[in-house]
PDB file of C-alpha atoms in Angstrom:
ATOM      1  CA  MET A   1     -28.645   0.408   0.524  1.00  0.00           C
ATOM      2  CA  LEU A   2     -26.791   3.652   1.263  1.00  0.00           C
ATOM      3  CA  PHE A   3     -25.217   2.364   4.489  1.00  0.00           C
ATOM      4  CA  GLN A   4     -24.341  -0.919   2.763  1.00  0.00           C
ATOM      5  CA  GLN A   5     -22.456   0.944   0.032  1.00  0.00           C
ATOM      6  CA  ILE A   6     -20.703   3.116   2.611  1.00  0.00           C
ATOM      7  CA  PHE A   7     -19.426   0.112   4.561  1.00  0.00           C
ATOM      8  CA  ASP A   8     -18.302  -1.678   1.366  1.00  0.00           C
ATOM      9  CA  GLY A   9     -16.466   1.467   0.289  1.00  0.00           C
ATOM     10  CA  LEU A  10     -14.802   1.963   3.678  1.00  0.00           C
ATOM     11  CA  THR A  11     -13.571  -1.635   3.681  1.00  0.00           C
ATOM     12  CA  LEU A  12     -12.062  -1.292   0.221  1.00  0.00           C
ATOM     13  CA  GLY A  13     -10.730   2.151   1.085  1.00  0.00           C
ATOM     14  CA  MET A  14      -8.830   0.859   4.128  1.00  0.00           C
ATOM     15  CA  VAL A  15      -6.961  -1.575   1.882  1.00  0.00           C
ATOM     16  CA  TYR A  16      -6.148   1.191  -0.608  1.00  0.00           C
ATOM     17  CA  ALA A  17      -4.948   3.231   2.374  1.00  0.00           C
ATOM     18  CA  LEU A  18      -2.521   0.458   3.353  1.00  0.00           C
ATOM     19  CA  ILE A  19      -1.031   0.475  -0.140  1.00  0.00           C
ATOM     20  CA  ALA A  20      -1.020   4.277  -0.297  1.00  0.00           C
ATOM     21  CA  VAL A  21       0.905   4.421   2.989  1.00  0.00           C
ATOM     22  CA  GLY A  22       3.775   2.634   1.231  1.00  0.00           C
ATOM     23  CA  TYR A  23       3.892   5.381  -1.402  1.00  0.00           C
ATOM     24  CA  SER A  24       3.798   8.102   1.248  1.00  0.00           C
ATOM     25  CA  LEU A  25       6.489   6.560   3.437  1.00  0.00           C
ATOM     26  CA  VAL A  26       9.012   6.319   0.597  1.00  0.00           C
ATOM     27  CA  PHE A  27       8.073   9.719  -0.840  1.00  0.00           C
ATOM     28  CA  GLY A  28       8.431  11.320   2.584  1.00  0.00           C
ATOM     29  CA  ILE A  29      12.000  10.044   2.970  1.00  0.00           C
ATOM     30  CA  LEU A  30      13.359  10.165  -0.592  1.00  0.00           C
ATOM     31  CA  ARG A  31      10.930  12.518  -2.388  1.00  0.00           C
ATOM     32  CA  LEU A  32      10.469   9.656  -4.839  1.00  0.00           C
ATOM     33  CA  VAL A  33       7.297   8.032  -6.165  1.00  0.00           C
ATOM     34  CA  ASN A  34       8.031   4.304  -5.983  1.00  0.00           C
ATOM     35  CA  PHE A  35       6.117   2.921  -8.958  1.00  0.00           C
ATOM     36  CA  SER A  36       7.309  -0.620  -8.175  1.00  0.00           C
ATOM     37  CA  HIS A  37       5.006  -0.644  -5.147  1.00  0.00           C
ATOM     38  CA  GLY A  38       2.090  -2.197  -7.050  1.00  0.00           C
ATOM     39  CA  SER A  39       4.238  -5.156  -8.116  1.00  0.00           C
ATOM     40  CA  VAL A  40       5.490  -5.513  -4.527  1.00  0.00           C
ATOM     41  CA  TYR A  41       1.816  -5.784  -3.523  1.00  0.00           C
ATOM     42  CA  ALA A  42       1.345  -8.606  -6.066  1.00  0.00           C
ATOM     43  CA  PHE A  43       4.541 -10.302  -4.843  1.00  0.00           C
ATOM     44  CA  GLY A  44       3.224 -10.327  -1.279  1.00  0.00           C
ATOM     45  CA  ALA A  45      -0.025 -11.942  -2.406  1.00  0.00           C
ATOM     46  CA  HIS A  46       1.870 -14.686  -4.274  1.00  0.00           C
ATOM     47  CA  ILE A  47       4.102 -15.452  -1.296  1.00  0.00           C
ATOM     48  CA  ALA A  48       0.979 -15.806   0.847  1.00  0.00           C
ATOM     49  CA  LEU A  49      -0.494 -18.079  -1.841  1.00  0.00           C
ATOM     50  CA  VAL A  50       2.522 -20.389  -1.753  1.00  0.00           C
ATOM     51  CA  VAL A  51       2.485 -20.692   2.035  1.00  0.00           C
ATOM     52  CA  ALA A  52      -1.288 -20.963   2.445  1.00  0.00           C
ATOM     53  CA  VAL A  53      -2.119 -23.228  -0.516  1.00  0.00           C
ATOM     54  CA  SER A  54       1.004 -25.033  -1.754  1.00  0.00           C
ATOM     55  CA  MET A  55       2.555 -25.569   1.691  1.00  0.00           C
ATOM     56  CA  GLN A  56      -0.850 -25.694   3.446  1.00  0.00           C
ATOM     57  CA  TRP A  57       0.343 -23.809   6.518  1.00  0.00           C
ATOM     58  CA  GLY A  58      -2.799 -21.715   6.849  1.00  0.00           C
ATOM     59  CA  ILE A  59      -3.625 -18.109   6.132  1.00  0.00           C
ATOM     60  CA  PHE A  60      -2.135 -16.480   9.250  1.00  0.00           C
ATOM     61  CA  PRO A  61       1.348 -18.058   8.930  1.00  0.00           C
ATOM     62  CA  ALA A  62       1.117 -17.126   5.246  1.00  0.00           C
ATOM     63  CA  LEU A  63       0.475 -13.501   6.188  1.00  0.00           C
ATOM     64  CA  VAL A  64       3.454 -13.373   8.568  1.00  0.00           C
ATOM     65  CA  ILE A  65       5.853 -14.964   6.075  1.00  0.00           C
ATOM     66  CA  SER A  66       4.552 -12.712   3.300  1.00  0.00           C
ATOM     67  CA  ILE A  67       5.240  -9.643   5.460  1.00  0.00           C
ATOM     68  CA  ILE A  68       8.830 -10.768   6.065  1.00  0.00           C
ATOM     69  CA  PHE A  69       9.674 -11.683   2.466  1.00  0.00           C
ATOM     70  CA  THR A  70       7.904  -8.682   0.930  1.00  0.00           C
ATOM     71  CA  GLY A  71       9.589  -6.337   3.397  1.00  0.00           C
ATOM     72  CA  LEU A  72      12.946  -7.830   2.418  1.00  0.00           C
ATOM     73  CA  LEU A  73      12.047  -7.349  -1.243  1.00  0.00           C
ATOM     74  CA  GLY A  74      11.456  -3.670  -0.507  1.00  0.00           C
ATOM     75  CA  ILE A  75      14.929  -3.431   1.049  1.00  0.00           C
ATOM     76  CA  MET A  76      16.465  -5.209  -1.968  1.00  0.00           C
ATOM     77  CA  ILE A  77      14.794  -2.772  -4.372  1.00  0.00           C
ATOM     78  CA  ASP A  78      16.439   0.096  -2.535  1.00  0.00           C
ATOM     79  CA  LYS A  79      19.864  -1.512  -2.072  1.00  0.00           C
ATOM     80  CA  ILE A  80      20.225  -2.863  -5.612  1.00  0.00           C
ATOM     81  CA  SER A  81      18.540  -0.237  -7.771  1.00  0.00           C
ATOM     82  CA  LEU A  82      18.087   3.036  -5.864  1.00  0.00           C
ATOM     83  CA  LYS A  83      21.032   3.340  -3.468  1.00  0.00           C
ATOM     84  CA  PRO A  84      23.635   3.347  -6.295  1.00  0.00           C
ATOM     85  CA  LEU A  85      21.725   6.184  -7.944  1.00  0.00           C
ATOM     86  CA  ARG A  86      21.717   8.176  -4.701  1.00  0.00           C
ATOM     87  CA  GLU A  87      25.453   7.656  -4.268  1.00  0.00           C
ATOM     88  CA  LYS A  88      26.078   8.927  -7.797  1.00  0.00           C
ATOM     89  CA  LYS A  89      23.715  11.861  -7.166  1.00  0.00           C
ATOM     90  CA  SER A  90      21.762  11.121 -10.315  1.00  0.00           C
ATOM     91  CA  LYS A  91      18.722  13.133 -11.346  1.00  0.00           C
ATOM     92  CA  PRO A  92      15.389  12.258  -9.674  1.00  0.00           C
ATOM     93  CA  ILE A  93      13.909  11.196 -13.026  1.00  0.00           C
ATOM     94  CA  ALA A  94      16.485   8.376 -13.190  1.00  0.00           C
ATOM     95  CA  ALA A  95      15.231   6.872  -9.927  1.00  0.00           C
ATOM     96  CA  LEU A  96      11.611   7.261 -11.056  1.00  0.00           C
ATOM     97  CA  ILE A  97      12.276   5.395 -14.317  1.00  0.00           C
ATOM     98  CA  THR A  98      14.214   2.762 -12.381  1.00  0.00           C
ATOM     99  CA  THR A  99      11.217   1.997 -10.154  1.00  0.00           C
ATOM    100  CA  ILE A 100       9.045   1.557 -13.263  1.00  0.00           C
ATOM    101  CA  GLY A 101      11.606  -0.894 -14.665  1.00  0.00           C
ATOM    102  CA  VAL A 102      11.782  -2.764 -11.360  1.00  0.00           C
ATOM    103  CA  SER A 103       7.990  -3.043 -11.384  1.00  0.00           C
ATOM    104  CA  TYR A 104       8.010  -4.790 -14.752  1.00  0.00           C
ATOM    105  CA  ILE A 105      10.880  -7.063 -13.697  1.00  0.00           C
ATOM    106  CA  ILE A 106       8.963  -8.251 -10.620  1.00  0.00           C
ATOM    107  CA  GLN A 107       5.755  -8.648 -12.614  1.00  0.00           C
ATOM    108  CA  ASN A 108       7.445 -10.731 -15.309  1.00  0.00           C
ATOM    109  CA  LEU A 109       9.268 -12.870 -12.747  1.00  0.00           C
ATOM    110  CA  LEU A 110       5.904 -13.638 -11.146  1.00  0.00           C
ATOM    111  CA  MET A 111       4.582 -14.669 -14.571  1.00  0.00           C
ATOM    112  CA  ILE A 112       7.579 -16.938 -15.201  1.00  0.00           C
ATOM    113  CA  ILE A 113       7.398 -18.609 -11.777  1.00  0.00           C
ATOM    114  CA  PHE A 114       3.643 -18.774 -11.210  1.00  0.00           C
ATOM    115  CA  GLY A 115       2.217 -18.464 -14.713  1.00  0.00           C
ATOM    116  CA  SER A 116       0.124 -15.623 -16.130  1.00  0.00           C
ATOM    117  CA  HIS A 117      -3.233 -17.225 -15.300  1.00  0.00           C
ATOM    118  CA  SER A 118      -5.418 -16.378 -12.296  1.00  0.00           C
ATOM    119  CA  LYS A 119      -5.075 -18.656  -9.266  1.00  0.00           C
ATOM    120  CA  TRP A 120      -7.511 -19.456  -6.471  1.00  0.00           C
ATOM    121  CA  PHE A 121      -6.790 -18.020  -3.012  1.00  0.00           C
ATOM    122  CA  PRO A 122      -8.503 -19.262   0.174  1.00  0.00           C
ATOM    123  CA  LYS A 123     -11.062 -16.989   1.814  1.00  0.00           C
ATOM    124  CA  ILE A 124      -9.986 -15.429   5.097  1.00  0.00           C
ATOM    125  CA  PHE A 125     -12.065 -15.283   8.276  1.00  0.00           C
ATOM    126  CA  ASP A 126     -15.239 -16.560   6.663  1.00  0.00           C
ATOM    127  CA  TYR A 127     -17.940 -16.753   9.362  1.00  0.00           C
ATOM    128  CA  GLY A 128     -20.930 -15.868   7.226  1.00  0.00           C
ATOM    129  CA  ILE A 129     -23.027 -12.713   7.215  1.00  0.00           C
ATOM    130  CA  ILE A 130     -23.495 -10.406  10.183  1.00  0.00           C
ATOM    131  CA  LYS A 131     -26.829  -8.547  10.271  1.00  0.00           C
ATOM    132  CA  LEU A 132     -26.986  -5.027  11.708  1.00  0.00           C
ATOM    133  CA  GLY A 133     -30.546  -3.894  10.999  1.00  0.00           C
ATOM    134  CA  ASP A 134     -30.884  -3.583   7.239  1.00  0.00           C
ATOM    135  CA  ILE A 135     -27.129  -3.779   6.700  1.00  0.00           C
ATOM    136  CA  SER A 136     -25.566  -7.136   5.809  1.00  0.00           C
ATOM    137  CA  ILE A 137     -21.872  -7.208   6.720  1.00  0.00           C
ATOM    138  CA  ASN A 138     -19.681  -9.969   5.401  1.00  0.00           C
ATOM    139  CA  SER A 139     -17.438 -11.260   8.207  1.00  0.00           C
ATOM    140  CA  THR A 140     -14.478 -11.146   5.803  1.00  0.00           C
ATOM    141  CA  GLN A 141     -15.157  -7.468   5.132  1.00  0.00           C
ATOM    142  CA  LEU A 142     -15.336  -6.718   8.841  1.00  0.00           C
ATOM    143  CA  PHE A 143     -12.060  -8.574   9.442  1.00  0.00           C
ATOM    144  CA  ILE A 144     -10.327  -6.664   6.621  1.00  0.00           C
ATOM    145  CA  PHE A 145     -11.588  -3.332   7.929  1.00  0.00           C
ATOM    146  CA  LEU A 146     -10.483  -3.982  11.522  1.00  0.00           C
ATOM    147  CA  VAL A 147      -7.073  -5.416  10.581  1.00  0.00           C
ATOM    148  CA  SER A 148      -6.361  -2.513   8.221  1.00  0.00           C
ATOM    149  CA  LEU A 149      -7.419   0.009  10.868  1.00  0.00           C
ATOM    150  CA  LEU A 150      -5.215  -1.574  13.549  1.00  0.00           C
ATOM    151  CA  LEU A 151      -2.205  -1.698  11.245  1.00  0.00           C
ATOM    152  CA  LEU A 152      -2.602   1.926  10.208  1.00  0.00           C
ATOM    153  CA  VAL A 153      -2.776   2.919  13.889  1.00  0.00           C
ATOM    154  CA  PHE A 154       0.325   0.791  14.542  1.00  0.00           C
ATOM    155  CA  LEU A 155       2.246   2.512  11.723  1.00  0.00           C
ATOM    156  CA  THR A 156       1.204   5.924  13.051  1.00  0.00           C
ATOM    157  CA  ILE A 157       2.464   5.012  16.537  1.00  0.00           C
ATOM    158  CA  ILE A 158       5.793   3.839  15.101  1.00  0.00           C
ATOM    159  CA  ILE A 159       6.334   7.081  13.214  1.00  0.00           C
ATOM    160  CA  GLN A 160       5.045   9.500  15.866  1.00  0.00           C
ATOM    161  CA  LYS A 161       5.953   7.837  19.185  1.00  0.00           C
ATOM    162  CA  THR A 162       9.136   5.787  18.721  1.00  0.00           C
ATOM    163  CA  LYS A 163      12.817   6.636  18.455  1.00  0.00           C
ATOM    164  CA  ILE A 164      13.126   5.179  14.966  1.00  0.00           C
ATOM    165  CA  GLY A 165      10.054   7.159  13.935  1.00  0.00           C
ATOM    166  CA  LEU A 166      11.764  10.308  15.204  1.00  0.00           C
ATOM    167  CA  ALA A 167      14.783   9.414  13.084  1.00  0.00           C
ATOM    168  CA  MET A 168      12.517   8.867  10.055  1.00  0.00           C
ATOM    169  CA  ARG A 169      10.997  12.314  10.474  1.00  0.00           C
ATOM    170  CA  ALA A 170      14.458  13.837  10.842  1.00  0.00           C
ATOM    171  CA  VAL A 171      15.723  12.159   7.658  1.00  0.00           C
ATOM    172  CA  GLU A 172      12.567  13.292   5.882  1.00  0.00           C
ATOM    173  CA  GLN A 173      13.311  16.932   6.677  1.00  0.00           C
ATOM    174  CA  ASN A 174      17.073  17.016   6.122  1.00  0.00           C
ATOM    175  CA  PRO A 175      19.096  13.843   5.436  1.00  0.00           C
ATOM    176  CA  LYS A 176      22.460  15.632   5.677  1.00  0.00           C
ATOM    177  CA  ALA A 177      21.666  17.222   9.023  1.00  0.00           C
ATOM    178  CA  ALA A 178      20.294  13.892  10.295  1.00  0.00           C
ATOM    179  CA  HIS A 179      23.536  12.184   9.294  1.00  0.00           C
ATOM    180  CA  LEU A 180      25.585  14.837  11.109  1.00  0.00           C
ATOM    181  CA  MET A 181      23.485  14.200  14.224  1.00  0.00           C
ATOM    182  CA  GLY A 182      24.494  10.519  14.200  1.00  0.00           C
ATOM    183  CA  ILE A 183      21.494   8.983  12.422  1.00  0.00           C
ATOM    184  CA  ASN A 184      22.251   6.094  10.074  1.00  0.00           C
ATOM    185  CA  VAL A 185      20.396   7.437   7.043  1.00  0.00           C
ATOM    186  CA  ASN A 186      20.799   4.286   4.924  1.00  0.00           C
ATOM    187  CA  TYR A 187      19.361   2.152   7.738  1.00  0.00           C
ATOM    188  CA  ILE A 188      16.366   4.466   8.084  1.00  0.00           C
ATOM    189  CA  ILE A 189      15.737   4.310   4.333  1.00  0.00           C
ATOM    190  CA  SER A 190      15.921   0.493   4.406  1.00  0.00           C
ATOM    191  CA  PHE A 191      13.533   0.371   7.355  1.00  0.00           C
ATOM    192  CA  THR A 192      11.126   2.641   5.478  1.00  0.00           C
ATOM    193  CA  PHE A 193      11.183   0.342   2.446  1.00  0.00           C
ATOM    194  CA  PHE A 194      10.586  -2.629   4.758  1.00  0.00           C
ATOM    195  CA  LEU A 195       7.525  -0.946   6.264  1.00  0.00           C
ATOM    196  CA  GLY A 196       6.231  -0.101   2.795  1.00  0.00           C
ATOM    197  CA  GLY A 197       6.711  -3.688   1.617  1.00  0.00           C
ATOM    198  CA  ALA A 198       5.082  -5.087   4.760  1.00  0.00           C
ATOM    199  CA  SER A 199       2.000  -2.878   4.338  1.00  0.00           C
ATOM    200  CA  ALA A 200       1.749  -3.941   0.676  1.00  0.00           C
ATOM    201  CA  ALA A 201       1.992  -7.615   1.687  1.00  0.00           C
ATOM    202  CA  ILE A 202      -0.835  -7.242   4.198  1.00  0.00           C
ATOM    203  CA  ALA A 203      -3.016  -5.421   1.664  1.00  0.00           C
ATOM    204  CA  GLY A 204      -2.265  -8.034  -1.026  1.00  0.00           C
ATOM    205  CA  THR A 205      -3.130 -10.933   1.261  1.00  0.00           C
ATOM    206  CA  LEU A 206      -6.340  -9.302   2.507  1.00  0.00           C
ATOM    207  CA  ILE A 207      -7.581  -8.416  -0.968  1.00  0.00           C
ATOM    208  CA  SER A 208      -6.658 -11.847  -2.352  1.00  0.00           C
ATOM    209  CA  GLY A 209      -8.574 -13.498   0.474  1.00  0.00           C
ATOM    210  CA  TYR A 210     -11.572 -11.264  -0.183  1.00  0.00           C
ATOM    211  CA  TYR A 211     -11.796 -11.765  -3.957  1.00  0.00           C
ATOM    212  CA  GLN A 212     -10.243 -15.279  -3.751  1.00  0.00           C
ATOM    213  CA  VAL A 213      -7.996 -14.737  -6.763  1.00  0.00           C
ATOM    214  CA  VAL A 214      -4.307 -13.941  -7.373  1.00  0.00           C
ATOM    215  CA  TYR A 215      -2.542 -13.066 -10.643  1.00  0.00           C
ATOM    216  CA  PRO A 216       0.821 -11.446 -11.522  1.00  0.00           C
ATOM    217  CA  ASN A 217      -0.422  -8.058 -12.766  1.00  0.00           C
ATOM    218  CA  MET A 218      -2.967  -7.605  -9.965  1.00  0.00           C
ATOM    219  CA  GLY A 219      -0.864  -4.785  -8.556  1.00  0.00           C
ATOM    220  CA  PHE A 220      -1.053  -2.549 -11.629  1.00  0.00           C
ATOM    221  CA  ILE A 221      -4.551  -1.102 -11.194  1.00  0.00           C
ATOM    222  CA  ALA A 222      -4.475  -1.416  -7.384  1.00  0.00           C
ATOM    223  CA  GLY A 223      -1.160   0.429  -7.286  1.00  0.00           C
ATOM    224  CA  LEU A 224      -2.435   3.259  -9.475  1.00  0.00           C
ATOM    225  CA  LYS A 225      -5.586   3.597  -7.357  1.00  0.00           C
ATOM    226  CA  ALA A 226      -3.495   3.721  -4.192  1.00  0.00           C
ATOM    227  CA  PHE A 227      -1.232   6.312  -5.817  1.00  0.00           C
ATOM    228  CA  SER A 228      -4.338   8.371  -6.596  1.00  0.00           C
ATOM    229  CA  ALA A 229      -5.341   8.035  -2.933  1.00  0.00           C
ATOM    230  CA  ALA A 230      -1.896   9.162  -1.778  1.00  0.00           C
ATOM    231  CA  VAL A 231      -1.950  12.205  -4.081  1.00  0.00           C
ATOM    232  CA  LEU A 232      -5.502  13.046  -3.010  1.00  0.00           C
ATOM    233  CA  GLY A 233      -4.587  13.080   0.674  1.00  0.00           C
ATOM    234  CA  GLY A 234      -1.220  14.744   0.125  1.00  0.00           C
ATOM    235  CA  ILE A 235       1.566  12.339  -0.765  1.00  0.00           C
ATOM    236  CA  GLY A 236       4.109  12.131   2.026  1.00  0.00           C
ATOM    237  CA  VAL A 237       1.443  12.737   4.675  1.00  0.00           C
ATOM    238  CA  LEU A 238       0.522   9.469   6.376  1.00  0.00           C
ATOM    239  CA  TYR A 239      -2.958  10.378   7.595  1.00  0.00           C
ATOM    240  CA  GLY A 240      -3.603  12.012   4.218  1.00  0.00           C
ATOM    241  CA  SER A 241      -3.037   8.653   2.531  1.00  0.00           C
ATOM    242  CA  VAL A 242      -5.613   7.077   4.846  1.00  0.00           C
ATOM    243  CA  ILE A 243      -8.214   9.748   4.065  1.00  0.00           C
ATOM    244  CA  GLY A 244      -7.415   9.516   0.365  1.00  0.00           C
ATOM    245  CA  GLY A 245      -7.799   5.737   0.420  1.00  0.00           C
ATOM    246  CA  LEU A 246     -11.195   6.007   2.090  1.00  0.00           C
ATOM    247  CA  VAL A 247     -12.376   8.600  -0.437  1.00  0.00           C
ATOM    248  CA  VAL A 248     -11.272   6.442  -3.381  1.00  0.00           C
ATOM    249  CA  GLY A 249     -12.869   3.341  -1.845  1.00  0.00           C
ATOM    250  CA  LEU A 250     -16.176   5.102  -1.204  1.00  0.00           C
ATOM    251  CA  SER A 251     -16.198   6.644  -4.674  1.00  0.00           C
ATOM    252  CA  GLU A 252     -15.553   3.269  -6.271  1.00  0.00           C
ATOM    253  CA  SER A 253     -18.301   1.614  -4.241  1.00  0.00           C
ATOM    254  CA  PHE A 254     -20.879   4.233  -5.261  1.00  0.00           C
ATOM    255  CA  ALA A 255     -19.729   4.165  -8.886  1.00  0.00           C
ATOM    256  CA  VAL A 256     -20.323   0.396  -9.040  1.00  0.00           C
ATOM    257  CA  SER A 257     -23.737   0.808  -7.420  1.00  0.00           C
ATOM    258  CA  TYR A 258     -25.041   3.634  -9.605  1.00  0.00           C
ATOM    259  CA  PHE A 259     -23.133   3.348 -12.889  1.00  0.00           C
ATOM    260  CA  GLY A 260     -22.106  -0.316 -13.074  1.00  0.00           C
ATOM    261  CA  GLY A 261     -18.909  -2.303 -12.593  1.00  0.00           C
ATOM    262  CA  GLY A 262     -17.379  -1.014 -15.819  1.00  0.00           C
ATOM    263  CA  TYR A 263     -16.742   2.380 -14.222  1.00  0.00           C
ATOM    264  CA  ARG A 264     -15.109   1.227 -10.993  1.00  0.00           C
ATOM    265  CA  ASP A 265     -11.516   1.605 -12.211  1.00  0.00           C
ATOM    266  CA  ALA A 266     -12.131   4.982 -13.865  1.00  0.00           C
ATOM    267  CA  VAL A 267     -13.236   6.703 -10.658  1.00  0.00           C
ATOM    268  CA  ALA A 268      -9.792   6.789  -9.015  1.00  0.00           C
ATOM    269  CA  PHE A 269      -8.216   8.343 -12.102  1.00  0.00           C
ATOM    270  CA  VAL A 270     -10.956  10.938 -12.453  1.00  0.00           C
ATOM    271  CA  ILE A 271     -10.291  11.892  -8.822  1.00  0.00           C
ATOM    272  CA  LEU A 272      -6.534  12.019  -9.503  1.00  0.00           C
ATOM    273  CA  ILE A 273      -6.974  14.356 -12.497  1.00  0.00           C
ATOM    274  CA  LEU A 274      -9.333  16.653 -10.580  1.00  0.00           C
ATOM    275  CA  VAL A 275      -6.980  16.849  -7.604  1.00  0.00           C
ATOM    276  CA  LEU A 276      -3.976  17.642  -9.819  1.00  0.00           C
ATOM    277  CA  ILE A 277      -5.967  20.424 -11.487  1.00  0.00           C
ATOM    278  CA  ILE A 278      -7.617  21.940  -8.402  1.00  0.00           C
ATOM    279  CA  ARG A 279      -5.135  21.232  -5.598  1.00  0.00           C
ATOM    280  CA  PRO A 280      -1.880  19.599  -6.768  1.00  0.00           C
ATOM    281  CA  LYS A 281      -0.544  19.275  -3.209  1.00  0.00           C
ATOM    282  CA  GLY A 282      -3.564  17.236  -2.086  1.00  0.00           C
ATOM    283  CA  ILE A 283      -6.107  17.832   0.653  1.00  0.00           C
ATOM    284  CA  PHE A 284      -3.565  18.222   3.453  1.00  0.00           C
ATOM    285  CA  GLY A 285      -0.897  19.876   1.343  1.00  0.00           C
ATOM    286  CA  LYS A 286       2.790  19.670   2.082  1.00  0.00           C
ATOM    287  CA  LYS A 287       4.140  19.142   5.555  1.00  0.00           C
ATOM    288  CA  GLU A 288       5.755  22.108   7.216  1.00  0.00           C
ATOM    289  CA  ILE A 289       9.201  21.823   8.747  1.00  0.00           C
ATOM    290  CA  THR A 290       8.940  21.198  12.476  1.00  0.00           C
ATOM    291  CA  LYS A 291      11.630  20.714  15.079  1.00  0.00           C
ATOM    292  CA  VAL A 292      12.116  17.055  16.035  1.00  0.00           C
TER     293      VAL A 292
END
């Protein structure tokens, strides 16, 4: 029973980590908490729903198209609502409130287009139950865990080992100095929003395929849990978001097992409050400035 709960929690935690990465990427570049990220997650799930169910193209083409469209939505959010604020050098609180407004706009547009009711989503990679001793592993869970792990490794490689990742880290530390060194800061910001949107689309599609349901405000609670995970690990620190997501996922799994399903959503917020009280910077704290 213990190992079963651990695996269930790790699977859920990897998905939270994917969403939390989107928060950390944007915060690292702009020092902004993008509260529209949860609605972007829901948007990605609905795009996958249209392609997989309405157009009947299958789940994997749906995932690819969802990544593209959701990534473009992330770029649009920056270009339309946040870039003008940066150019006018408005206060950070203005951008924060703007992302909250954008979140509600996306959520209400999803309600208008798709309706407010829950919709069925096809199960992904359903090959029954895999037995490992006393542990029963759902093949869908295993697929979600492995895909999430591979994508998080891929994002880490992009940021740590590529030229554009080097530029992202430079912009994170000092946008003005990066611009003087010939880096296109606006392009790097757009690329960051694309990565955040793409990770949200993957998480939305995976979770929708696991629970087999999609609805417009599905990103509200998931987004807040992922935000809790990002704060727990140290928002702006990529690997911290992964650790935070795993901790939140494990805590939720054990809460459901020992206290009942009614407490599953409360766990992430209890963790968030405790972290803000005990260690506001998160487990891994704030990144130090390093030469890149």
